[in-house]
Amino acid sequence: MKNYIKADEWKIIEEGFDPHYNKISESIFSLGNGRMGQRANFEEAYSGDTLQGNYVAGVYYPDKTRVGWWKNGYPEYFAKVLNAANWVGIDVVIDGEQLDLAKCEVFSFRRELNMKEGYLKRDFSAKTASGKEVKVEAIRFCSMADDETCAIKYTLTPLNFSGAITLTPSIDGDVVNKDSNYDEKFWDEVSKATQTDGGYIVMRTKKTGFEVATGMKFSILQNAEVIELATEAIKKEKYVASKIDLQAKQGESITIIKYAANLSSQNYKPEELVEQLNATLNRISAKGFETMLAEQVAAWAEKWKHNDIIIDGDVSAQQAIRFNIYQLNQTYTGEDDRLNIGPKGFTGEKYGGSTYWDTEAYCVPFYLSTAPQKVTRNLLLYRYKQLGKAIENAQLLGFKNGAALYPMVTMDGTECHNEWEITFEEIHRNGAIAFAIYNYVRYTGDEAYLGDYGFEVLLGIARFWSQRVNWSDDKQQYVMLGVTGPNEYENNVNNNWYTSTIATWCMQYTVDVADKIKAADPEKYAALVSKLNLDEETEFGRFNDIIQKMYYPYDEKRQVFLQQDGYLDKEQILVKDLPASERPINQKWSWDRILRSCYIKQADVLQGIYFFEDQYDIDTIRRNFDFYEPRTVHESSLSPCVHAILAAKLGDEARAYEFYLRTARLDLDDYNNDTDDGCHITSMAGTWMAVVEGFGGMRVRDGNLVFQPFIPKKWSSFSFHIGFRGALLNIKVSKEGVQIKNASDVETTVLVYGKEQLVKANDELLVEA
């Protein structure tokens, strides 16, 4: 665990430059706007350890899977969001010496991510090998107001000399992905050009044929005055730049303002890209840096109005929750239903930037409460539009009759995960997608979605489950064999409790939705029956038979649900009894040893209890929590939040707070020694859940919001915003009670501490503790 980020309520601050932490900081200080993102790479050259990263949403490459064998149905590729052209580069040469913090003496350094206003600022002072000292201040952002654009203001001041300085702003398309399976470069150059004050390069992805035009336009200021200078155009393969020679005076600042844009063929015809790019660059440069920055500040102020969480009395917790919310907003805005949320967002390459079940299980609750309804609807439509591919995926594995298996990893609906035990066995992801539909409808009341889109997805998933189980003559029950549950430290197990539970729930929900549509709109239902070739009597009859006769492993002695058959055959040594030197086990143990152990990577049984908590009494939840948490190593970023929520429900404040801090500061403190390859974006939604559903006790029951809050001892109060069916509520929990403000024209009824409260439009009330 690292602890070098300074505490601040609205900023992420790094003081002093430690090159060993540089890649971690590149992840933490990343920028994005939902359309593109950029790791916090330096503008000037850096020869030290770095992971360059600039990503354009939806642009990917099918990298051939690196295995020496194949199985029927095995994915042929792993789809990867690509490292695209580097737009931030500004090379600096001082009297013939390149400014490079890996080679200079750095005697002051501060990096600051202003989360309130949405920009990255970096200040440093450095001395070159020849003794020349310079001060640099750089500010940059990816515009939330104009999501194809970004800007940099880079100011350099000679401190102890006057002399020649050369600035070379560039666009570098000769980039690589660190995770390339065969060290292949994924881009071909299409065209490039330079102008006096800028240039562009158009690149095309191999195989997929996406084109991205990346361009720049710049201006130079000396002593805050714009100056006209001759520039030398530089063109190399996949690279354009402009060289600018200046005479600098001691104490006088030189500033380059660099405007940049990324335009994709997803949104423009390829033949129009250059024209549109130049128009975009001309527009933003005419607007100017300060105007663009003011627009950025305003855009972020609007976002914070709807999703800020305020924690009084605990700066570390406050900084952490805002960092998580900030990164979520940078990653996904919901404006485009072709896009989704990669586990690393725009902060790194790991996991390929593709879509996982994390979106449905962890991100949907955040966007339901903090964004317009269409945002979550677009996340669901993303899966609906890929239903055909999900059916094809199931067919490859031998399933029939419209059974749908959604992929573990995907960009376009095709399965592209390259580990067989997950590709074929971690099928619980199907259940998370079904649960997201249920969650969306119960939260928004948008039941029309079921008839328009949702039922088709639910039926495809239910058909898969009905074919995936088989009848056991020995048990005289249905069983689910050869699966991997959420706990990926178990592979190829039989009767994983969570997978079986969510499978039967899904079949029941599908039947219930069918009845609901039939009652509300018989004609629409008849059309769906015809479209989907649904034989109600036969198929629903099988669903109901499976629901009634499903086998679930259970330990009568301890009265807990068993994670899977044979779990108690494992040696039951608790995590607290593991030597610290052997953790994390995924870095210290062999895979064989992990698989034979009782240790759990993340919530598995407890994931099911979290989803379906209303089905279990408090004693059942407590028994299962007290049994499984001590065996959980929390080596998945998705683990602590579920445990925080359940601990809060059980009134276990100490553990709830411990798990909250762990999930909230996972990346800021680099808990798992893996932040260097990107932040854990999807688990950040779990941080929000830990506050709102954990400490706030928020649930949706019978069409109403329910709150059962408590305050951790370290906090004076905390508050959060909730959008619910047209109402916009601010909930503040303090020792006095719960204050609810309704900032909308829609009145709503909530339950607080079990009592019904009417919150009138544009009104507020206090419910005493």
CSV table of N, CA, C and O in Angstrom, one decimal, residues 512-614:
chain,number,residue,atom,x,y,z
A,512,ASP,N,-42.5,-14.1,-15.1
A,512,ASP,CA,-43.3,-13.0,-14.5
A,512,ASP,C,-43.4,-11.8,-15.5
A,512,ASP,O,-44.5,-11.2,-15.6
A,513,VAL,N,-42.4,-11.5,-16.2
A,513,VAL,CA,-42.4,-10.4,-17.2
A,513,VAL,C,-43.4,-10.8,-18.3
A,513,VAL,O,-44.1,-9.9,-18.8
A,514,ALA,N,-43.3,-12.0,-18.8
A,514,ALA,CA,-44.3,-12.5,-19.8
A,514,ALA,C,-45.7,-12.2,-19.4
A,514,ALA,O,-46.5,-11.7,-20.2
A,515,ASP,N,-46.0,-12.6,-18.2
A,515,ASP,CA,-47.4,-12.4,-17.6
A,515,ASP,C,-47.8,-10.9,-17.6
A,515,ASP,O,-48.9,-10.5,-17.9
A,516,LYS,N,-46.8,-10.1,-17.2
A,516,LYS,CA,-47.0,-8.7,-17.1
A,516,LYS,C,-47.3,-8.1,-18.5
A,516,LYS,O,-48.2,-7.3,-18.7
A,517,ILE,N,-46.5,-8.4,-19.5
A,517,ILE,CA,-46.7,-7.9,-20.8
A,517,ILE,C,-48.0,-8.4,-21.4
A,517,ILE,O,-48.8,-7.6,-22.0
A,518,LYS,N,-48.3,-9.6,-21.2
A,518,LYS,CA,-49.6,-10.2,-21.7
A,518,LYS,C,-50.8,-9.5,-21.2
A,518,LYS,O,-51.7,-9.2,-21.9
A,519,ALA,N,-50.7,-9.1,-19.9
A,519,ALA,CA,-51.8,-8.4,-19.2
A,519,ALA,C,-51.9,-7.0,-19.7
A,519,ALA,O,-53.1,-6.5,-19.9
A,520,ALA,N,-50.8,-6.4,-19.9
A,520,ALA,CA,-50.8,-4.9,-20.3
A,520,ALA,C,-51.1,-4.7,-21.8
A,520,ALA,O,-51.7,-3.7,-22.1
A,521,ASP,N,-50.6,-5.6,-22.6
A,521,ASP,CA,-50.7,-5.4,-24.1
A,521,ASP,C,-50.7,-6.7,-24.8
A,521,ASP,O,-49.6,-7.2,-25.3
A,522,PRO,N,-51.8,-7.4,-24.9
A,522,PRO,CA,-51.9,-8.7,-25.5
A,522,PRO,C,-51.4,-8.8,-26.9
A,522,PRO,O,-50.7,-9.8,-27.3
A,523,GLU,N,-51.6,-7.7,-27.7
A,523,GLU,CA,-51.1,-7.7,-29.0
A,523,GLU,C,-49.6,-7.7,-29.1
A,523,GLU,O,-49.0,-8.4,-29.9
A,524,LYS,N,-49.0,-6.9,-28.3
A,524,LYS,CA,-47.5,-6.9,-28.3
A,524,LYS,C,-47.0,-8.2,-27.8
A,524,LYS,O,-46.0,-8.7,-28.4
A,525,TYR,N,-47.6,-8.8,-26.9
A,525,TYR,CA,-47.1,-10.1,-26.4
A,525,TYR,C,-47.3,-11.2,-27.5
A,525,TYR,O,-46.4,-12.0,-27.7
A,526,ALA,N,-48.4,-11.1,-28.2
A,526,ALA,CA,-48.6,-12.1,-29.3
A,526,ALA,C,-47.5,-11.9,-30.3
A,526,ALA,O,-47.0,-12.9,-30.9
A,527,ALA,N,-47.2,-10.7,-30.6
A,527,ALA,CA,-46.1,-10.4,-31.6
A,527,ALA,C,-44.8,-11.0,-31.1
A,527,ALA,O,-44.0,-11.5,-31.9
A,528,LEU,N,-44.5,-10.8,-29.8
A,528,LEU,CA,-43.2,-11.3,-29.3
A,528,LEU,C,-43.2,-12.8,-29.3
A,528,LEU,O,-42.2,-13.4,-29.7
A,529,VAL,N,-44.3,-13.5,-29.0
A,529,VAL,CA,-44.4,-14.9,-29.0
A,529,VAL,C,-44.1,-15.4,-30.4
A,529,VAL,O,-43.3,-16.4,-30.6
A,530,SER,N,-44.6,-14.7,-31.4
A,530,SER,CA,-44.4,-15.1,-32.8
A,530,SER,C,-42.9,-14.9,-33.2
A,530,SER,O,-42.3,-15.7,-33.8
A,531,LYS,N,-42.4,-13.7,-32.9
A,531,LYS,CA,-41.1,-13.3,-33.3
A,531,LYS,C,-40.0,-14.3,-32.7
A,531,LYS,O,-39.1,-14.6,-33.3
A,532,LEU,N,-40.3,-14.7,-31.4
A,532,LEU,CA,-39.3,-15.4,-30.7
A,532,LEU,C,-39.6,-17.0,-30.7
A,532,LEU,O,-38.8,-17.7,-30.1
A,533,ASN,N,-40.6,-17.4,-31.5
A,533,ASN,CA,-40.9,-18.8,-31.6
A,533,ASN,C,-41.1,-19.4,-30.2
A,533,ASN,O,-40.5,-20.5,-29.9
A,534,LEU,N,-41.8,-18.7,-29.4
A,534,LEU,CA,-42.0,-19.2,-28.0
A,534,LEU,C,-43.2,-20.1,-27.9
A,534,LEU,O,-44.3,-19.8,-28.2
A,535,ASP,N,-42.8,-21.3,-27.4
A,535,ASP,CA,-43.8,-22.3,-27.0
A,535,ASP,C,-44.0,-22.2,-25.5
A,535,ASP,O,-43.3,-22.8,-24.7
A,536,GLU,N,-45.0,-21.4,-25.1
A,536,GLU,CA,-45.2,-21.1,-23.7
A,536,GLU,C,-45.3,-22.3,-22.8
A,536,GLU,O,-44.7,-22.5,-21.8
A,537,GLU,N,-46.2,-23.2,-23.2
A,537,GLU,CA,-46.5,-24.4,-22.4
A,537,GLU,C,-45.3,-25.2,-22.1
A,537,GLU,O,-45.0,-25.6,-21.0
A,538,THR,N,-44.5,-25.5,-23.2
A,538,THR,CA,-43.4,-26.4,-23.1
A,538,THR,C,-42.2,-25.6,-22.4
A,538,THR,O,-41.6,-26.2,-21.4
A,539,GLU,N,-41.9,-24.4,-22.9
A,539,GLU,CA,-40.7,-23.7,-22.3
A,539,GLU,C,-40.9,-23.3,-20.9
A,539,GLU,O,-40.1,-23.5,-20.0
A,540,PHE,N,-42.1,-22.6,-20.7
A,540,PHE,CA,-42.3,-22.1,-19.3
A,540,PHE,C,-42.6,-23.3,-18.4
A,540,PHE,O,-42.2,-23.2,-17.2
A,541,GLY,N,-43.1,-24.4,-18.9
A,541,GLY,CA,-43.3,-25.6,-18.1
A,541,GLY,C,-41.9,-26.1,-17.6
A,541,GLY,O,-41.7,-26.5,-16.4
A,542,ARG,N,-40.9,-26.1,-18.5
A,542,ARG,CA,-39.6,-26.5,-18.1
A,542,ARG,C,-39.0,-25.6,-17.1
A,542,ARG,O,-38.3,-26.0,-16.1
A,543,PHE,N,-39.1,-24.2,-17.4
A,543,PHE,CA,-38.6,-23.2,-16.5
A,543,PHE,C,-39.1,-23.5,-15.1
A,543,PHE,O,-38.3,-23.6,-14.1
A,544,ASN,N,-40.4,-23.7,-14.9
A,544,ASN,CA,-41.0,-23.9,-13.6
A,544,ASN,C,-40.6,-25.2,-13.0
A,544,ASN,O,-40.4,-25.2,-11.7
A,545,ASP,N,-40.4,-26.2,-13.8
A,545,ASP,CA,-39.9,-27.5,-13.2
A,545,ASP,C,-38.5,-27.3,-12.6
A,545,ASP,O,-38.2,-27.8,-11.5
A,546,ILE,N,-37.6,-26.6,-13.4
A,546,ILE,CA,-36.3,-26.4,-12.9
A,546,ILE,C,-36.3,-25.5,-11.6
A,546,ILE,O,-35.6,-25.8,-10.6
A,547,ILE,N,-37.1,-24.5,-11.6
A,547,ILE,CA,-37.2,-23.6,-10.4
A,547,ILE,C,-37.6,-24.4,-9.2
A,547,ILE,O,-37.0,-24.2,-8.1
A,548,GLN,N,-38.5,-25.3,-9.3
A,548,GLN,CA,-39.0,-26.1,-8.2
A,548,GLN,C,-38.1,-27.2,-7.8
A,548,GLN,O,-38.1,-27.6,-6.6
A,549,LYS,N,-37.2,-27.7,-8.7
A,549,LYS,CA,-36.4,-28.9,-8.4
A,549,LYS,C,-34.9,-28.6,-8.5
A,549,LYS,O,-34.1,-29.6,-8.6
A,550,MET,N,-34.5,-27.4,-8.4
A,550,MET,CA,-33.0,-27.1,-8.5
A,550,MET,C,-32.3,-27.5,-7.2
A,550,MET,O,-32.8,-27.3,-6.1
A,551,TYR,N,-31.1,-28.0,-7.4
A,551,TYR,CA,-30.3,-28.3,-6.2
A,551,TYR,C,-29.4,-27.2,-5.8
A,551,TYR,O,-28.7,-26.6,-6.7
A,552,TYR,N,-29.4,-26.9,-4.5
A,552,TYR,CA,-28.5,-25.8,-4.0
A,552,TYR,C,-27.7,-26.4,-2.9
A,552,TYR,O,-28.2,-26.9,-1.9
A,553,PRO,N,-26.3,-26.4,-2.9
A,553,PRO,CA,-25.6,-26.9,-1.8
A,553,PRO,C,-25.7,-26.1,-0.6
A,553,PRO,O,-25.8,-24.9,-0.6
A,554,TYR,N,-25.9,-26.8,0.5
A,554,TYR,CA,-26.2,-26.2,1.8
A,554,TYR,C,-25.5,-27.0,2.9
A,554,TYR,O,-25.5,-28.2,2.9
A,555,ASP,N,-25.0,-26.3,3.9
A,555,ASP,CA,-24.4,-27.0,5.1
A,555,ASP,C,-25.4,-26.9,6.3
A,555,ASP,O,-25.6,-25.8,6.8
A,556,GLU,N,-26.0,-28.0,6.6
A,556,GLU,CA,-27.0,-28.0,7.7
A,556,GLU,C,-26.3,-27.6,9.1
A,556,GLU,O,-26.9,-27.0,9.9
A,557,LYS,N,-25.1,-28.1,9.3
A,557,LYS,CA,-24.4,-27.9,10.6
A,557,LYS,C,-24.2,-26.4,10.8
A,557,LYS,O,-24.6,-25.8,11.9
A,558,ARG,N,-23.7,-25.7,9.8
A,558,ARG,CA,-23.4,-24.2,10.0
A,558,ARG,C,-24.5,-23.4,9.5
A,558,ARG,O,-24.5,-22.2,9.7
A,559,GLN,N,-25.5,-24.0,8.8
A,559,GLN,CA,-26.7,-23.3,8.3
A,559,GLN,C,-26.2,-22.1,7.3
A,559,GLN,O,-26.7,-21.0,7.5
A,560,VAL,N,-25.3,-22.5,6.4
A,560,VAL,CA,-24.9,-21.5,5.4
A,560,VAL,C,-25.0,-22.2,4.0
A,560,VAL,O,-25.0,-23.4,3.9
A,561,PHE,N,-25.2,-21.3,3.0
A,561,PHE,CA,-25.2,-21.8,1.6
A,561,PHE,C,-23.8,-22.1,1.3
A,561,PHE,O,-22.9,-21.3,1.5
A,562,LEU,N,-23.5,-23.3,0.7
A,562,LEU,CA,-22.2,-23.7,0.3
A,562,LEU,C,-21.8,-23.1,-1.1
A,562,LEU,O,-22.6,-23.2,-2.0
A,563,GLN,N,-20.6,-22.5,-1.2
A,563,GLN,CA,-20.2,-21.9,-2.4
A,563,GLN,C,-20.3,-22.9,-3.6
A,563,GLN,O,-20.7,-22.5,-4.7
A,564,GLN,N,-20.0,-24.1,-3.4
A,564,GLN,CA,-20.2,-25.1,-4.4
A,564,GLN,C,-20.0,-26.5,-3.7
A,564,GLN,O,-19.6,-26.6,-2.5
A,565,ASP,N,-20.3,-27.6,-4.4
A,565,ASP,CA,-20.1,-28.9,-3.9
A,565,ASP,C,-18.6,-29.0,-3.5
A,565,ASP,O,-17.7,-28.6,-4.2
A,566,GLY,N,-18.4,-29.6,-2.3
A,566,GLY,CA,-17.1,-30.0,-1.9
A,566,GLY,C,-16.3,-28.8,-1.3
A,566,GLY,O,-15.1,-29.0,-0.9
A,567,TYR,N,-16.9,-27.7,-1.1
A,567,TYR,CA,-16.2,-26.5,-0.6
A,567,TYR,C,-15.6,-26.9,0.8
A,567,TYR,O,-14.5,-26.5,1.2
A,568,LEU,N,-16.4,-27.6,1.6
A,568,LEU,CA,-15.9,-27.9,3.0
A,568,LEU,C,-14.8,-29.0,3.0
A,568,LEU,O,-14.3,-29.3,4.1
A,569,ASP,N,-14.6,-29.6,1.9
A,569,ASP,CA,-13.4,-30.6,1.8
A,569,ASP,C,-12.1,-29.8,1.8
A,569,ASP,O,-11.0,-30.5,2.1
A,570,LYS,N,-12.1,-28.6,1.6
A,570,LYS,CA,-10.9,-27.8,1.5
A,570,LYS,C,-10.4,-27.5,3.0
A,570,LYS,O,-11.2,-27.4,3.9
A,571,GLU,N,-9.1,-27.3,3.1
A,571,GLU,CA,-8.5,-27.0,4.4
A,571,GLU,C,-9.0,-25.6,4.8
A,571,GLU,O,-8.7,-24.6,4.1
A,572,GLN,N,-9.7,-25.5,5.9
A,572,GLN,CA,-10.3,-24.2,6.3
A,572,GLN,C,-9.4,-23.4,7.2
A,572,GLN,O,-9.6,-23.2,8.4
A,573,ILE,N,-8.4,-22.8,6.6
A,573,ILE,CA,-7.5,-21.9,7.3
A,573,ILE,C,-7.9,-20.5,7.0
A,573,ILE,O,-8.0,-20.1,5.8
A,574,LEU,N,-8.2,-19.7,8.0
A,574,LEU,CA,-8.8,-18.3,7.7
A,574,LEU,C,-7.7,-17.4,7.2
A,574,LEU,O,-6.5,-17.6,7.5
A,575,VAL,N,-8.1,-16.3,6.5
A,575,VAL,CA,-7.2,-15.4,6.0
A,575,VAL,C,-6.3,-14.7,7.1
A,575,VAL,O,-5.1,-14.5,6.9
A,576,LYS,N,-6.9,-14.5,8.2
A,576,LYS,CA,-6.1,-13.8,9.3
A,576,LYS,C,-5.0,-14.7,9.8
A,576,LYS,O,-4.0,-14.2,10.4
A,577,ASP,N,-5.0,-16.0,9.5
A,577,ASP,CA,-3.9,-16.9,9.9
A,577,ASP,C,-2.9,-17.1,8.8
A,577,ASP,O,-2.0,-17.9,8.9
A,578,LEU,N,-3.1,-16.4,7.6
A,578,LEU,CA,-2.1,-16.5,6.6
A,578,LEU,C,-1.0,-15.5,6.9
A,578,LEU,O,-1.2,-14.4,7.2
A,579,PRO,N,0.3,-16.0,6.7
A,579,PRO,CA,1.4,-15.0,6.9
A,579,PRO,C,1.3,-13.9,5.9
A,579,PRO,O,1.0,-14.1,4.7
A,580,ALA,N,1.6,-12.7,6.4
A,580,ALA,CA,1.6,-11.5,5.5
A,580,ALA,C,2.5,-11.7,4.3
A,580,ALA,O,2.2,-11.2,3.2
A,581,SER,N,3.6,-12.4,4.5
A,581,SER,CA,4.5,-12.6,3.4
A,581,SER,C,4.0,-13.4,2.3
A,581,SER,O,4.6,-13.5,1.2
A,582,GLU,N,2.8,-14.1,2.5
A,582,GLU,CA,2.3,-14.9,1.4
A,582,GLU,C,1.1,-14.3,0.7
A,582,GLU,O,0.4,-14.9,-0.1
A,583,ARG,N,0.9,-13.0,1.0
A,583,ARG,CA,-0.2,-12.2,0.3
A,583,ARG,C,0.4,-11.1,-0.5
A,583,ARG,O,1.4,-10.5,-0.1
A,584,PRO,N,-0.3,-10.7,-1.6
A,584,PRO,CA,-1.5,-11.4,-2.1
A,584,PRO,C,-1.2,-12.7,-2.7
A,584,PRO,O,-0.1,-12.9,-3.4
A,585,ILE,N,-2.1,-13.7,-2.5
A,585,ILE,CA,-1.8,-15.0,-2.9
A,585,ILE,C,-1.7,-15.1,-4.4
A,585,ILE,O,-1.0,-16.0,-5.0
A,586,ASN,N,-2.4,-14.3,-5.2
A,586,ASN,CA,-2.3,-14.3,-6.6
A,586,ASN,C,-0.9,-13.9,-7.2
A,586,ASN,O,-0.6,-14.1,-8.3
A,587,GLN,N,-0.1,-13.4,-6.3
A,587,GLN,CA,1.3,-13.0,-6.7
A,587,GLN,C,2.3,-13.9,-6.0
A,587,GLN,O,3.5,-13.9,-6.4
A,588,LYS,N,1.9,-14.7,-5.0
A,588,LYS,CA,2.8,-15.4,-4.2
A,588,LYS,C,2.7,-16.9,-4.3
A,588,LYS,O,3.6,-17.7,-4.1
A,589,TRP,N,1.5,-17.4,-4.7
A,589,TRP,CA,1.2,-18.8,-4.8
A,589,TRP,C,1.1,-19.3,-6.2
A,589,TRP,O,0.8,-18.5,-7.1
A,590,SER,N,1.2,-20.6,-6.4
A,590,SER,CA,1.0,-21.2,-7.7
A,590,SER,C,-0.6,-21.3,-7.9
A,590,SER,O,-1.3,-21.3,-6.9
A,591,TRP,N,-1.0,-21.4,-9.1
A,591,TRP,CA,-2.4,-21.5,-9.4
A,591,TRP,C,-3.0,-22.8,-8.8
A,591,TRP,O,-4.1,-22.8,-8.3
A,592,ASP,N,-2.2,-23.8,-8.9
A,592,ASP,CA,-2.7,-25.1,-8.3
A,592,ASP,C,-3.0,-25.0,-6.8
A,592,ASP,O,-4.0,-25.4,-6.4
A,593,ARG,N,-2.1,-24.3,-6.1
A,593,ARG,CA,-2.3,-24.1,-4.7
A,593,ARG,C,-3.5,-23.2,-4.4
A,593,ARG,O,-4.3,-23.5,-3.5
A,594,ILE,N,-3.7,-22.2,-5.2
A,594,ILE,CA,-4.9,-21.3,-5.0
A,594,ILE,C,-6.2,-22.1,-5.2
A,594,ILE,O,-7.1,-22.0,-4.4
A,595,LEU,N,-6.2,-22.9,-6.3
A,595,LEU,CA,-7.4,-23.7,-6.6
A,595,LEU,C,-7.8,-24.7,-5.5
A,595,LEU,O,-9.0,-25.1,-5.3
A,596,ARG,N,-6.8,-25.2,-4.8
A,596,ARG,CA,-7.0,-26.2,-3.8
A,596,ARG,C,-7.3,-25.6,-2.4
A,596,ARG,O,-7.6,-26.3,-1.4
A,597,SER,N,-7.2,-24.2,-2.3
A,597,SER,CA,-7.4,-23.5,-1.0
A,597,SER,C,-8.9,-23.1,-0.9
A,597,SER,O,-9.7,-23.2,-1.8
A,598,CYS,N,-9.2,-22.7,0.3
A,598,CYS,CA,-10.6,-22.3,0.6
A,598,CYS,C,-10.7,-20.8,0.3
A,598,CYS,O,-11.8,-20.2,0.5
A,599,TYR,N,-9.7,-20.1,-0.2
A,599,TYR,CA,-9.7,-18.7,-0.2
A,599,TYR,C,-10.5,-18.1,-1.4
A,599,TYR,O,-10.5,-18.7,-2.5
A,600,ILE,N,-11.2,-17.1,-1.1
A,600,ILE,CA,-12.2,-16.5,-2.1
A,600,ILE,C,-11.7,-15.2,-2.6
A,600,ILE,O,-11.3,-14.3,-1.8
A,601,LYS,N,-11.7,-15.0,-3.9
A,601,LYS,CA,-11.2,-13.8,-4.5
A,601,LYS,C,-12.1,-12.6,-4.2
A,601,LYS,O,-11.6,-11.5,-4.0
A,602,GLN,N,-13.4,-12.8,-4.3
A,602,GLN,CA,-14.4,-11.7,-4.2
A,602,GLN,C,-15.7,-12.4,-3.8
A,602,GLN,O,-15.9,-13.6,-3.8
A,603,ALA,N,-16.7,-11.5,-3.5
A,603,ALA,CA,-18.0,-12.0,-3.0
A,603,ALA,C,-18.6,-13.0,-4.0
A,603,ALA,O,-18.6,-12.7,-5.2
A,604,ASP,N,-19.0,-14.1,-3.6
A,604,ASP,CA,-19.6,-15.1,-4.4
A,604,ASP,C,-21.0,-15.5,-3.9
A,604,ASP,O,-22.0,-14.9,-4.3
A,605,VAL,N,-21.0,-16.3,-2.8
A,605,VAL,CA,-22.3,-16.4,-2.1
A,605,VAL,C,-22.9,-15.1,-1.7
A,605,VAL,O,-24.0,-14.8,-1.8
A,606,LEU,N,-22.0,-14.3,-1.2
A,606,LEU,CA,-22.4,-12.9,-0.7
A,606,LEU,C,-22.9,-12.0,-1.8
A,606,LEU,O,-23.6,-11.1,-1.6
A,607,GLN,N,-22.4,-12.3,-3.1
A,607,GLN,CA,-22.9,-11.5,-4.2
A,607,GLN,C,-24.4,-11.8,-4.4
A,607,GLN,O,-25.2,-10.9,-4.6
A,608,GLY,N,-24.7,-13.1,-4.3
A,608,GLY,CA,-26.1,-13.5,-4.4
A,608,GLY,C,-27.0,-12.9,-3.3
A,608,GLY,O,-28.1,-12.5,-3.5
A,609,ILE,N,-26.4,-12.9,-2.1
A,609,ILE,CA,-27.2,-12.4,-0.9
A,609,ILE,C,-27.4,-10.9,-1.1
A,609,ILE,O,-28.4,-10.3,-0.8
A,610,TYR,N,-26.4,-10.2,-1.7
A,610,TYR,CA,-26.5,-8.7,-1.9
A,610,TYR,C,-27.6,-8.5,-2.9
A,610,TYR,O,-28.5,-7.6,-2.7
A,611,PHE,N,-27.6,-9.2,-4.1
A,611,PHE,CA,-28.7,-9.0,-5.1
A,611,PHE,C,-30.1,-9.3,-4.5
A,611,PHE,O,-31.0,-8.6,-4.8
A,612,PHE,N,-30.2,-10.4,-3.8
A,612,PHE,CA,-31.5,-10.9,-3.4
A,612,PHE,C,-31.7,-10.9,-1.9
A,612,PHE,O,-32.4,-11.7,-1.3
A,613,GLU,N,-31.2,-9.8,-1.3
A,613,GLU,CA,-31.3,-9.8,0.2
A,613,GLU,C,-32.7,-9.8,0.8
A,613,GLU,O,-32.9,-10.3,1.9
A,614,ASP,N,-33.7,-9.4,0.0
A,614,ASP,CA,-35.0,-9.4,0.5
A,614,ASP,C,-35.6,-10.8,0.7
A,614,ASP,O,-36.6,-11.0,1.4
